[in-house]
Coordinates of C-alpha atoms in Angstrom, one line a residue:
Chain A
M1371 CA -16.8 17.4 8.0
R1372 CA -18.0 16.8 11.6
P1373 CA -15.1 15.9 13.8
L1374 CA -17.5 13.7 15.8
F1375 CA -17.6 11.3 12.9
I1376 CA -13.9 10.7 13.0
F1377 CA -14.5 8.4 16.0
R1378 CA -16.9 6.2 14.1
L1379 CA -14.6 4.8 11.6
P1380 CA -11.9 3.4 14.0
A1381 CA -14.9 1.7 15.7
A1382 CA -16.0 0.2 12.3
L1383 CA -12.4 -0.9 11.8
V1384 CA -12.4 -2.7 15.1
V1385 CA -15.8 -4.2 14.4
S1386 CA -14.6 -5.5 11.1
A1387 CA -11.3 -7.0 12.3
A1388 CA -12.2 -8.1 15.8
P1389 CA -14.5 -11.0 14.8
S1390 CA -11.8 -12.7 12.8
V1391 CA -9.3 -12.6 15.7
V1392 CA -11.9 -13.6 18.3
L1393 CA -13.1 -16.5 16.2
A1394 CA -9.6 -17.6 15.3
V1395 CA -8.6 -17.6 19.1
V1396 CA -11.8 -19.5 20.0
W1397 CA -11.3 -22.0 17.2
H1398 CA -7.7 -22.6 18.4
A1399 CA -8.8 -22.9 22.0
A1400 CA -11.5 -25.5 21.0
S1401 CA -9.1 -27.3 18.7
P1402 CA -8.0 -30.8 19.7
I1403 CA -4.5 -30.1 18.5
T1404 CA -2.1 -27.5 19.9
L1405 CA -0.7 -25.6 17.1
P1406 CA 2.7 -24.1 17.0
L1407 CA 2.9 -20.4 17.8
W1408 CA 4.1 -19.4 14.3
R1409 CA 1.1 -21.3 12.8
D1410 CA -1.3 -19.5 15.1
I1411 CA 0.2 -16.2 14.0
A1412 CA -0.1 -17.2 10.3
I1413 CA -3.7 -18.1 10.7
V1414 CA -4.7 -15.0 12.7
T1415 CA -2.8 -12.6 10.3
G1416 CA -4.4 -14.4 7.3
W1417 CA -7.9 -13.8 8.7
L1418 CA -7.1 -10.3 9.9
G1419 CA -5.8 -9.4 6.5
T1420 CA -8.9 -10.9 4.9
A1421 CA -11.3 -9.0 7.2
M1422 CA -9.5 -5.7 6.7
L1423 CA -9.5 -6.2 3.0
A1424 CA -13.3 -6.7 3.2
A1425 CA -13.7 -3.7 5.4
S1426 CA -11.6 -1.6 2.9
T1427 CA -13.8 -2.7 0.0
V1428 CA -16.9 -1.8 2.0
L1429 CA -15.4 1.7 2.6
M1430 CA -15.1 2.3 -1.1
I1431 CA -18.7 1.9 -1.8
R1432 CA -20.2 5.2 -2.9
E1433 CA -23.7 5.0 -1.6
P1434 CA -25.2 8.2 -0.1
H1435 CA -26.7 6.5 3.0
L1436 CA -23.7 4.4 3.8
A1437 CA -21.4 7.5 3.2
R1438 CA -23.4 9.5 5.6
L1439 CA -23.4 6.7 8.2
L1440 CA -19.6 6.6 7.9
G1441 CA -19.0 10.3 8.3
G1442 CA -18.9 11.3 4.7
L1443 CA -17.2 10.1 1.4
E1444 CA -13.9 11.9 2.0
L1445 CA -13.5 10.3 5.5
S1446 CA -14.6 6.9 4.1
Y1447 CA -11.9 7.2 1.4
R1448 CA -9.2 8.1 4.0
W1449 CA -10.0 5.1 6.0
H1450 CA -10.3 2.8 2.9
H1451 CA -6.8 3.8 2.3
R1452 CA -5.6 3.2 5.8
V1453 CA -7.4 -0.1 6.4
G1454 CA -6.1 -1.3 3.1
V1455 CA -2.5 -0.7 4.1
L1456 CA -3.0 -2.3 7.5
A1457 CA -4.5 -5.3 5.7
Y1458 CA -1.4 -5.4 3.5
L1459 CA 0.8 -5.5 6.6
A1460 CA -1.1 -8.5 8.0
L1461 CA -0.9 -10.3 4.7
L1462 CA 2.9 -9.8 4.5
I1463 CA 3.3 -11.4 7.9
H1464 CA 1.0 -14.3 7.0
P1465 CA 3.4 -16.3 4.6
L1466 CA 6.4 -15.3 6.6
A1467 CA 4.9 -16.8 9.8
L1468 CA 4.3 -20.0 7.9
A1469 CA 8.0 -20.0 6.8
F1470 CA 9.1 -19.4 10.4
G1471 CA 6.9 -22.3 11.5
G1472 CA 8.7 -24.5 9.0
W1473 CA 12.1 -23.3 10.1
A1474 CA 11.8 -25.4 13.2
Q1475 CA 12.0 -28.5 11.0
S1476 CA 14.5 -27.2 8.5
P1477 CA 15.3 -24.3 6.2
H1478 CA 14.2 -26.5 3.4
V1479 CA 10.6 -26.9 5.0
A1480 CA 10.6 -23.2 5.7
W1481 CA 11.2 -22.4 2.0
E1482 CA 8.7 -24.9 0.7
S1483 CA 6.1 -23.3 3.0
L1484 CA 6.8 -20.1 1.0
A1485 CA 7.4 -21.1 -2.5
P1486 CA 4.4 -21.5 -4.7
R1487 CA 6.0 -23.8 -7.3
P1488 CA 5.9 -27.1 -5.2
R1489 CA 2.6 -26.2 -3.6
G1490 CA 0.4 -25.8 -6.5
W1491 CA -2.1 -23.2 -7.6
P1492 CA -3.8 -22.4 -4.3
V1493 CA -0.5 -20.9 -3.2
W1494 CA 0.0 -19.3 -6.5
L1495 CA -3.3 -17.5 -5.9
G1496 CA -2.0 -16.2 -2.6
W1497 CA 1.2 -15.0 -4.1
G1498 CA -0.7 -13.4 -7.1
A1499 CA -3.0 -11.5 -4.6
L1500 CA 0.0 -10.3 -2.6
I1501 CA 2.0 -9.0 -5.6
L1502 CA -1.0 -7.3 -7.3
I1503 CA -1.8 -5.6 -4.0
M1504 CA 1.8 -4.6 -3.6
I1505 CA 1.7 -3.0 -7.2
G1506 CA -1.7 -1.5 -6.6
L1507 CA -0.5 0.1 -3.3
A1508 CA 2.7 1.4 -4.8
A1509 CA 0.7 3.1 -7.5
A1510 CA -1.7 4.5 -4.8
F1511 CA 1.2 6.2 -3.1
A1512 CA 2.6 7.6 -6.4
R1513 CA 0.5 10.8 -6.3
Q1514 CA 2.4 12.3 -9.3
L1515 CA 1.0 9.6 -11.7
P1516 CA -1.5 10.9 -14.3
Y1517 CA -5.1 10.3 -13.0
R1518 CA -5.9 7.6 -15.8
R1519 CA -2.8 5.6 -15.2
W1520 CA -3.2 5.9 -11.4
R1521 CA -6.8 4.6 -11.7
G1522 CA -5.8 1.7 -13.9
L1523 CA -3.1 0.6 -11.5
H1524 CA -5.4 1.1 -8.6
A1525 CA -7.9 -1.3 -10.2
L1526 CA -5.1 -4.1 -9.8
L1527 CA -5.9 -3.9 -6.1
G1528 CA -9.4 -5.0 -6.8
V1529 CA -8.1 -8.0 -8.8
G1530 CA -5.6 -8.7 -6.0
V1531 CA -8.3 -8.6 -3.4
L1532 CA -10.4 -11.1 -5.4
L1533 CA -7.4 -13.5 -5.9
G1534 CA -6.8 -13.2 -2.1
F1535 CA -10.4 -14.2 -1.3
S1536 CA -10.0 -17.1 -3.8
H1537 CA -6.9 -18.2 -1.9
V1538 CA -8.7 -18.2 1.4
W1539 CA -11.7 -20.1 -0.1
V1540 CA -9.4 -22.8 -1.7
M1541 CA -6.9 -23.2 1.1
L1542 CA -9.7 -23.6 3.7
G1543 CA -11.0 -26.7 2.1
E1544 CA -14.3 -26.6 3.8
P1545 CA -17.1 -24.0 4.5
V1546 CA -16.8 -22.2 7.8
P1547 CA -18.7 -19.2 9.2
L1548 CA -15.7 -17.0 8.8
L1549 CA -16.1 -17.2 5.0
A1550 CA -18.9 -14.7 5.5
I1551 CA -16.1 -12.1 5.7
V1552 CA -15.0 -13.1 2.2
A1553 CA -18.6 -13.0 1.0
I1554 CA -19.0 -9.4 2.4
G1555 CA -15.8 -8.4 0.6
V1556 CA -16.9 -9.8 -2.7
L1557 CA -20.4 -8.3 -2.5
A1558 CA -18.9 -4.9 -1.6
L1559 CA -16.5 -5.1 -4.6
A1560 CA -19.3 -6.1 -6.9
W1561 CA -21.6 -3.4 -5.6
R1562 CA -18.8 -0.7 -6.1
V1563 CA -18.0 -1.9 -9.7
L1564 CA -21.5 -2.4 -10.9
A1565 CA -23.4 0.5 -9.1
T1566 CA -20.6 3.1 -9.3
D1567 CA -18.1 2.4 -12.0
F1568 CA -20.7 1.0 -14.5
G1569 CA -23.2 3.6 -13.2
L1570 CA -26.2 1.3 -12.5
A1571 CA -27.0 3.5 -9.5
A1572 CA -26.8 6.8 -11.5
L1573 CA -29.7 8.9 -12.7
P1574 CA -29.7 10.5 -16.2
Y1575 CA -29.9 14.2 -16.6
R1576 CA -29.9 16.4 -19.8
V1577 CA -27.8 19.6 -20.1
T1578 CA -30.2 22.4 -20.8
S1579 CA -27.8 25.3 -20.9
I1580 CA -24.2 26.4 -20.4
A1581 CA -22.9 29.6 -18.8
R1582 CA -19.3 30.8 -18.4
P1583 CA -19.1 32.7 -15.1
A1584 CA -15.2 33.1 -15.3
A1585 CA -12.3 32.1 -17.5
G1586 CA -11.9 28.3 -17.6
V1587 CA -15.1 27.8 -15.7
I1588 CA -18.6 26.6 -17.0
E1589 CA -21.8 26.3 -15.2
A1590 CA -24.0 23.5 -16.6
S1591 CA -27.7 23.5 -15.9
V1592 CA -29.2 20.0 -16.0
A1593 CA -32.7 18.7 -15.9
P1594 CA -33.7 15.2 -14.8
C1595 CA -34.8 12.8 -17.5
G1596 CA -36.8 10.8 -14.9
A1597 CA -36.2 10.3 -11.2
A1598 CA -34.2 13.1 -9.6
L1599 CA -31.6 13.4 -6.8
D1600 CA -32.7 15.1 -3.6
V1601 CA -29.8 17.6 -3.3
M1602 CA -29.2 20.1 -0.5
P1603 CA -27.0 23.2 -0.8
G1604 CA -23.3 22.3 0.1
Q1605 CA -23.5 18.8 -1.4
F1606 CA -21.7 17.3 -4.3
V1607 CA -22.6 14.7 -6.9
L1608 CA -20.5 12.3 -9.0
A1609 CA -21.1 13.1 -12.7
A1610 CA -20.2 11.3 -15.9
F1611 CA -20.9 13.3 -19.0
G1612 CA -21.9 11.5 -22.1
R1613 CA -21.9 12.8 -25.7
N1614 CA -23.9 14.4 -28.3
S1615 CA -23.2 15.0 -32.0
N1616 CA -20.5 17.6 -31.4
Y1617 CA -19.2 16.8 -27.9
A1618 CA -17.8 13.6 -26.2
G1619 CA -17.6 13.5 -22.5
C1620 CA -15.1 11.8 -20.3
G1621 CA -17.4 8.9 -19.5
E1622 CA -16.0 8.4 -15.9
Y1623 CA -17.4 9.8 -12.7
H1624 CA -15.9 12.8 -11.1
P1625 CA -17.1 14.9 -8.0
F1626 CA -18.7 18.2 -8.9
T1627 CA -20.3 20.6 -6.3
I1628 CA -23.8 21.8 -7.0
S1629 CA -23.9 25.6 -7.5
A1630 CA -27.8 25.9 -7.6
I1631 CA -30.9 23.9 -7.0
E1632 CA -33.8 25.2 -9.0
A1633 CA -37.5 24.4 -9.7
G1634 CA -38.3 21.0 -11.1
R1635 CA -35.4 19.6 -9.3
C1636 CA -33.0 21.0 -12.0
L1637 CA -29.4 21.5 -10.9
R1638 CA -26.5 23.7 -11.8
M1639 CA -22.9 22.2 -11.6
T1640 CA -19.8 24.3 -11.9
V1641 CA -16.8 22.8 -13.5
K1642 CA -13.4 24.5 -13.5
A1643 CA -10.7 23.3 -15.9
L1644 CA -8.2 21.6 -13.6
G1645 CA -7.4 18.2 -15.3
P1646 CA -7.8 16.6 -18.8
C1647 CA -11.5 15.7 -18.2
S1648 CA -12.5 19.0 -16.8
H1649 CA -10.7 20.8 -19.7
R1650 CA -12.7 18.8 -22.2
L1651 CA -15.9 19.7 -20.2
Q1652 CA -15.3 23.3 -21.2
S1653 CA -16.7 22.6 -24.6
L1654 CA -19.7 20.8 -23.2
E1655 CA -22.9 21.6 -25.2
P1656 CA -26.6 21.5 -24.5
D1657 CA -28.4 18.2 -24.9
A1658 CA -25.5 16.2 -23.7
I1659 CA -26.5 13.5 -21.3
V1660 CA -25.0 13.4 -17.8
R1661 CA -25.4 10.6 -15.3
L1662 CA -25.4 11.6 -11.6
Q1663 CA -24.8 9.6 -8.4
G1664 CA -25.3 11.0 -5.0
P1665 CA -25.8 13.4 -3.3
F1666 CA -22.8 13.3 -1.0
G1667 CA -21.4 15.5 1.7
S1668 CA -22.8 17.4 4.7
F1669 CA -21.2 20.7 4.1
L1670 CA -23.4 23.8 5.2
S1671 CA -25.8 21.4 7.1
E1672 CA -25.1 22.6 10.7
P1673 CA -27.8 24.5 12.6
H1674 CA -28.1 28.2 11.8
D1675 CA -27.7 29.0 15.5
R1676 CA -24.8 31.5 15.4
P1677 CA -23.3 33.9 13.0
E1678 CA -21.5 32.3 10.1
L1679 CA -18.2 33.0 8.5
W1680 CA -17.7 31.5 5.0
I1681 CA -14.3 31.4 3.4
A1682 CA -14.1 30.4 -0.3
G1683 CA -10.8 29.9 -2.3
G1684 CA -11.3 30.1 -6.1
I1685 CA -13.8 27.5 -7.3
G1686 CA -14.6 26.7 -3.7
I1687 CA -17.3 29.3 -4.0
T1688 CA -19.8 26.8 -5.5
P1689 CA -21.3 25.4 -2.4
F1690 CA -21.9 28.9 -1.0
M1691 CA -23.5 29.9 -4.3
A1692 CA -26.0 27.1 -4.0
A1693 CA -27.0 28.2 -0.4
L1694 CA -27.3 31.9 -1.3
R1695 CA -29.4 31.1 -4.4
A1696 CA -31.7 28.9 -2.4
E1697 CA -32.9 31.4 0.1
P1698 CA -32.0 34.6 1.9
R1699 CA -29.7 34.1 4.9
S1700 CA -31.5 33.6 8.2
T1701 CA -28.4 34.2 10.2
P1702 CA -25.7 37.0 9.8
T1703 CA -23.3 35.6 7.3
T1704 CA -20.0 37.0 6.1
L1705 CA -18.3 35.5 3.0
I1706 CA -14.6 36.1 2.4
Y1707 CA -14.0 35.2 -1.2
L1708 CA -10.3 34.9 -2.2
Y1709 CA -9.3 34.4 -5.9
R1710 CA -6.1 34.8 -7.9
A1711 CA -7.4 37.5 -10.4
T1712 CA -10.7 39.2 -11.0
S1713 CA -11.0 37.3 -14.3
D1714 CA -10.9 34.1 -12.2
A1715 CA -13.6 35.2 -9.8
A1716 CA -16.7 33.2 -10.8
F1717 CA -20.1 34.7 -9.8
L1718 CA -18.5 37.9 -8.3
E1719 CA -21.2 40.3 -9.8
E1720 CA -24.0 38.0 -8.6
L1721 CA -22.5 37.9 -5.1
E1722 CA -22.2 41.7 -5.0
R1723 CA -25.8 42.0 -6.0
L1724 CA -26.9 39.5 -3.3
A1725 CA -24.9 41.5 -0.7
Q1726 CA -26.8 44.6 -1.6
T1727 CA -30.2 43.0 -1.3
D1728 CA -29.8 40.5 1.6
P1729 CA -29.3 42.4 4.9
N1730 CA -27.8 39.2 6.6
F1731 CA -25.2 38.8 3.9
A1732 CA -21.9 40.6 3.8
L1733 CA -19.2 40.1 1.1
F1734 CA -15.5 40.7 1.4
S1735 CA -13.6 39.7 -1.8
E1736 CA -10.0 40.0 -2.6
A1737 CA -7.7 39.1 -5.5
T1738 CA -4.6 37.5 -3.9
G1739 CA -2.4 37.1 -7.0
D1740 CA 0.2 34.4 -6.4
R1741 CA 0.9 35.1 -2.8
T1742 CA -0.4 33.1 0.0
P1743 CA -3.7 34.7 1.2
T1744 CA -4.0 35.9 4.8
V1745 CA -7.3 36.4 6.4
D1746 CA -6.3 38.6 9.3
A1747 CA -7.2 41.9 7.6
L1748 CA -10.5 40.6 6.4
T1749 CA -11.6 38.7 9.6
A1750 CA -10.8 41.9 11.6
R1751 CA -14.0 43.3 10.0
V1752 CA -16.1 40.3 10.9
P1753 CA -18.3 41.1 13.9
R1754 CA -18.3 38.6 16.8
L1755 CA -15.7 36.6 15.1
N1756 CA -15.1 34.0 18.0
E1757 CA -18.8 33.2 18.1
C1758 CA -18.9 32.3 14.4
R1759 CA -19.4 29.0 12.9
A1760 CA -16.9 28.8 10.0
Y1761 CA -17.2 27.0 6.7
I1762 CA -14.1 26.8 4.5
C1763 CA -14.0 25.5 0.9
G1764 CA -11.0 25.6 -1.3
P1765 CA -7.6 24.0 -2.1
P1766 CA -6.3 21.6 0.8
A1767 CA -3.4 23.8 1.6
M1768 CA -5.7 26.9 2.0
V1769 CA -8.2 24.9 4.1
D1770 CA -5.4 23.7 6.4
A1771 CA -3.9 27.2 6.8
M1772 CA -7.2 28.9 7.4
T1773 CA -8.3 26.3 10.0
R1774 CA -5.1 26.8 12.0
R1775 CA -5.5 30.7 11.9
L1776 CA -9.2 30.7 12.7
V1777 CA -8.5 28.5 15.8
E1778 CA -5.7 31.0 16.8
L1779 CA -8.3 33.7 16.4
G1780 CA -10.6 32.1 18.8
I1781 CA -13.1 30.0 16.9
A1782 CA -13.6 26.5 18.5
L1783 CA -12.4 23.7 16.2
R1784 CA -15.8 22.0 16.5
H1785 CA -17.3 25.1 14.8
I1786 CA -15.0 24.9 11.9
H1787 CA -16.2 22.8 8.9
Y1788 CA -14.4 22.3 5.6
E1789 CA -14.6 20.7 2.2
R1790 CA -11.6 20.2 0.0
F1791 CA -12.4 17.5 -2.5
D1792 CA -8.8 16.1 -2.8
F1793 CA -9.8 12.4 -2.9
R1794 CA -8.9 10.4 -5.9
S1795 CA -11.7 7.9 -6.8
Chain B
M1150 CA 3.3 7.9 7.4
M1151 CA 1.3 5.2 5.6
R1152 CA 3.7 5.6 2.6
N1153 CA 6.8 5.0 4.8
L1154 CA 5.1 2.1 6.5
F1155 CA 4.4 0.6 3.0
I1156 CA 7.9 1.1 1.8
T1157 CA 9.6 -0.2 5.0
S1158 CA 7.3 -3.3 5.3
T1159 CA 7.7 -4.2 1.7
A1160 CA 11.5 -4.0 1.8
V1161 CA 11.6 -6.1 5.1
F1162 CA 9.3 -8.6 3.5
W1163 CA 11.4 -9.3 0.4
L1164 CA 14.5 -9.3 2.5
A1165 CA 13.0 -12.0 4.7
V1166 CA 11.9 -14.0 1.6
A1167 CA 15.5 -13.8 0.2
V1168 CA 17.0 -15.0 3.5
F1169 CA 14.6 -18.1 3.5
W1170 CA 15.6 -18.7 -0.1
V1171 CA 19.4 -18.5 0.5
A1172 CA 19.0 -20.6 3.6
D1173 CA 17.3 -23.2 1.7
L1174 CA 20.0 -23.2 -1.1
R1175 CA 22.8 -23.6 1.5
Y1176 CA 20.8 -26.3 3.4
V1177 CA 20.4 -28.5 0.3
D1178 CA 24.1 -28.2 -0.5
G1179 CA 25.0 -29.2 3.0
T1180 CA 23.0 -31.7 5.0
G1181 CA 20.7 -33.2 2.3
E1182 CA 17.2 -34.8 2.7
R1183 CA 14.8 -35.1 5.5
H1184 CA 14.6 -38.3 7.6
S1185 CA 13.5 -41.5 5.9
V1186 CA 12.3 -44.7 7.6
A1187 CA 15.0 -47.3 7.4
V1188 CA 13.0 -50.4 8.3
E1189 CA 10.0 -51.2 6.3
R1190 CA 7.2 -52.8 8.3
T1191 CA 3.8 -54.1 7.7
W1192 CA 0.6 -53.3 9.5
T1193 CA -3.1 -54.5 9.6
L1194 CA -6.0 -52.1 9.6
E1195 CA -6.8 -53.5 13.1
Q1196 CA -3.3 -52.3 14.2
V1197 CA -3.8 -49.0 12.6
S1198 CA -7.1 -48.5 14.2
R1199 CA -5.5 -48.3 17.6
H1200 CA -3.9 -45.0 16.6
D1201 CA -7.0 -42.9 16.3
R1202 CA -6.3 -39.8 18.2
A1203 CA -4.7 -36.4 17.7
A1204 CA -1.9 -37.4 19.9
D1205 CA -1.4 -40.6 18.1
C1206 CA -2.7 -40.6 14.5
W1207 CA -1.9 -43.2 11.9
M1208 CA -3.7 -43.5 8.6
A1209 CA -3.7 -46.0 5.8
I1210 CA -3.7 -44.4 2.3
D1211 CA -3.5 -46.5 -0.9
G1212 CA -1.9 -49.5 0.8
T1213 CA 0.7 -47.4 2.8
V1214 CA 0.5 -46.6 6.5
F1215 CA 1.5 -43.2 7.7
D1216 CA 2.1 -41.7 11.2
L1217 CA 0.7 -38.3 10.8
T1218 CA 0.8 -37.2 14.5
A1219 CA 3.6 -34.7 13.9
Y1220 CA 2.0 -33.4 10.8
L1221 CA -1.6 -32.7 12.1
P1222 CA -0.8 -29.3 13.5
Q1223 CA 0.6 -28.2 10.2
H1224 CA -2.4 -29.3 8.1
P1225 CA -4.1 -26.3 6.5
S1226 CA -7.7 -27.2 7.1
N1227 CA -9.7 -27.3 10.3
P1228 CA -8.5 -30.3 12.5
A1229 CA -12.2 -31.5 12.6
V1230 CA -11.9 -32.4 8.9
I1231 CA -8.8 -34.6 9.3
L1232 CA -9.0 -36.0 12.8
P1233 CA -12.0 -38.4 12.1
W1234 CA -9.7 -40.3 9.7
C1235 CA -7.1 -41.1 12.3
G1236 CA -7.0 -45.0 12.7
K1237 CA -8.7 -45.6 9.4
D1238 CA -8.2 -46.3 5.7
A1239 CA -8.3 -42.7 4.4
S1240 CA -7.5 -43.4 0.7
T1241 CA -10.8 -41.9 -0.6
A1242 CA -10.7 -38.9 1.7
Y1243 CA -7.1 -38.1 0.7
R1244 CA -7.8 -38.5 -3.1
T1245 CA -10.9 -36.3 -2.9
K1246 CA -10.2 -34.0 0.1
T1247 CA -13.9 -35.0 0.8
R1248 CA -15.0 -32.6 -2.0
G1249 CA -13.8 -34.3 -5.1
R1250 CA -10.5 -32.5 -5.4
P1251 CA -7.1 -34.3 -5.1
H1252 CA -4.2 -33.1 -3.0
S1253 CA -1.3 -31.3 -4.6
A1254 CA 2.0 -33.0 -5.8
Y1255 CA 3.6 -31.2 -2.9
A1256 CA 1.2 -32.9 -0.4
D1257 CA 2.0 -36.3 -2.1
R1258 CA 5.7 -35.7 -1.5
L1259 CA 5.2 -34.4 2.0
L1260 CA 3.1 -37.5 2.8
T1261 CA 5.9 -39.9 1.9
T1262 CA 8.1 -38.4 4.7
F1263 CA 5.5 -39.7 7.2
R1264 CA 5.5 -43.3 5.9
I1265 CA 6.0 -46.0 8.5
G1266 CA 5.1 -49.2 6.4
T1267 CA 2.7 -51.0 4.2
L1268 CA -0.9 -52.1 4.9
I1269 CA -1.5 -55.9 4.8
A1270 CA -4.9 -57.7 4.9
R1271 CA -4.3 -59.4 8.3

């Protein structure tokens, strides 16, 4: 991911939250009544939380153009998470500020400002929203939860956000321009659910053949049934596999990297058995229908203006396969391919053949076993190492360790690009 | 870091809610109810109409007169919605919230605490 893009999302955050604060301040300045400080705080935090909830829902939309604008899907998801937590903090302060405001009159008024029972269903909506968001966030932080349960609990956040928007709508009592923030949030949520989760934005493909390049790995060739995605090497798609007479897919969308782009806009996707869904996909059969969304990602899209060093860990080889299969290398390229055992090394023979025929392509491969891989011995053989542009794809721990080591070896951080696919979706 | 922020803020939030709850329980046991108006007075709509500003806001609602000056800053809606009713008979506006929806039972109870008398014809 381009580091430059990291600066865009804080800007987006400020843009999304600032109007609510500015409008709230202007509204209060123009108001004929001077409001107590705690009430000001309650109103501002209420709007701030609402605006950040709306921003967080926009950040979870999986639309290729929007994802590109925001610096990639992985970065969008990271900010979706952070903005959601910050919205939660603001929404915690909102009812407490109301209670502090009531405290000036009496502890009884303070409690009645908080308690939903005496104040009717609009306040129940607010409490419902806060508690569902609380449960949803607690689940989001529980990374050890099985994916299906995690996803179900995470969906509570969507319900909580809708309840929160309803609370704002009902409590406000009259239409104001700020309600546009609520409208944006509702539209973003609807877009995400309909286009992505129900797959209205997906294109159907048919599985034409299955190859098994390594133990526990399949490579599915798919052909478009109608319109096709415009995919570049290094990109990934979100795929939901359907069923045929012998095989039932998982039905939900998971990210898979494209390992080949072929004539007729046919694609090949490589699937390693890592979780329950990808285990089931190992028995995928031809003629199954797969629905694809995307493409996403900008890996391998930098200019070919310097030598390239590619580092692949295990199934992280797939984006490099797509690039090597697309065309011969135009710039000197060294691939360091690390895998646990030779039986796990997908495409190794094909890579060795490519290294023999493409003069710009060199391959260093190594079975690392269970030890942590070190690249020093291999990078020592890479010519002009500190001039290289590096691309790393593999498990998050490997990507982090390699990035640190390459910086120590003299490669500028801006020339190191990585993909690690560790977001839950 | 986000995880710690979530855990800490959630714990502090529930602690604060618990403190407000306990304070309310102790308060009811001790000092009792809010203020009530001791002397019942009568007002004409003409008298009410002199209190038509944010700094001095009376309203007549269903035959009762209320001094809502102290409450205005706490009202949830934009002041522009409630202010035009200062100095007037706001019965319909109160019953419909100008959009056909009544106020809550809580609002009804809260309103009684601002009662200053009854409305008479002249």
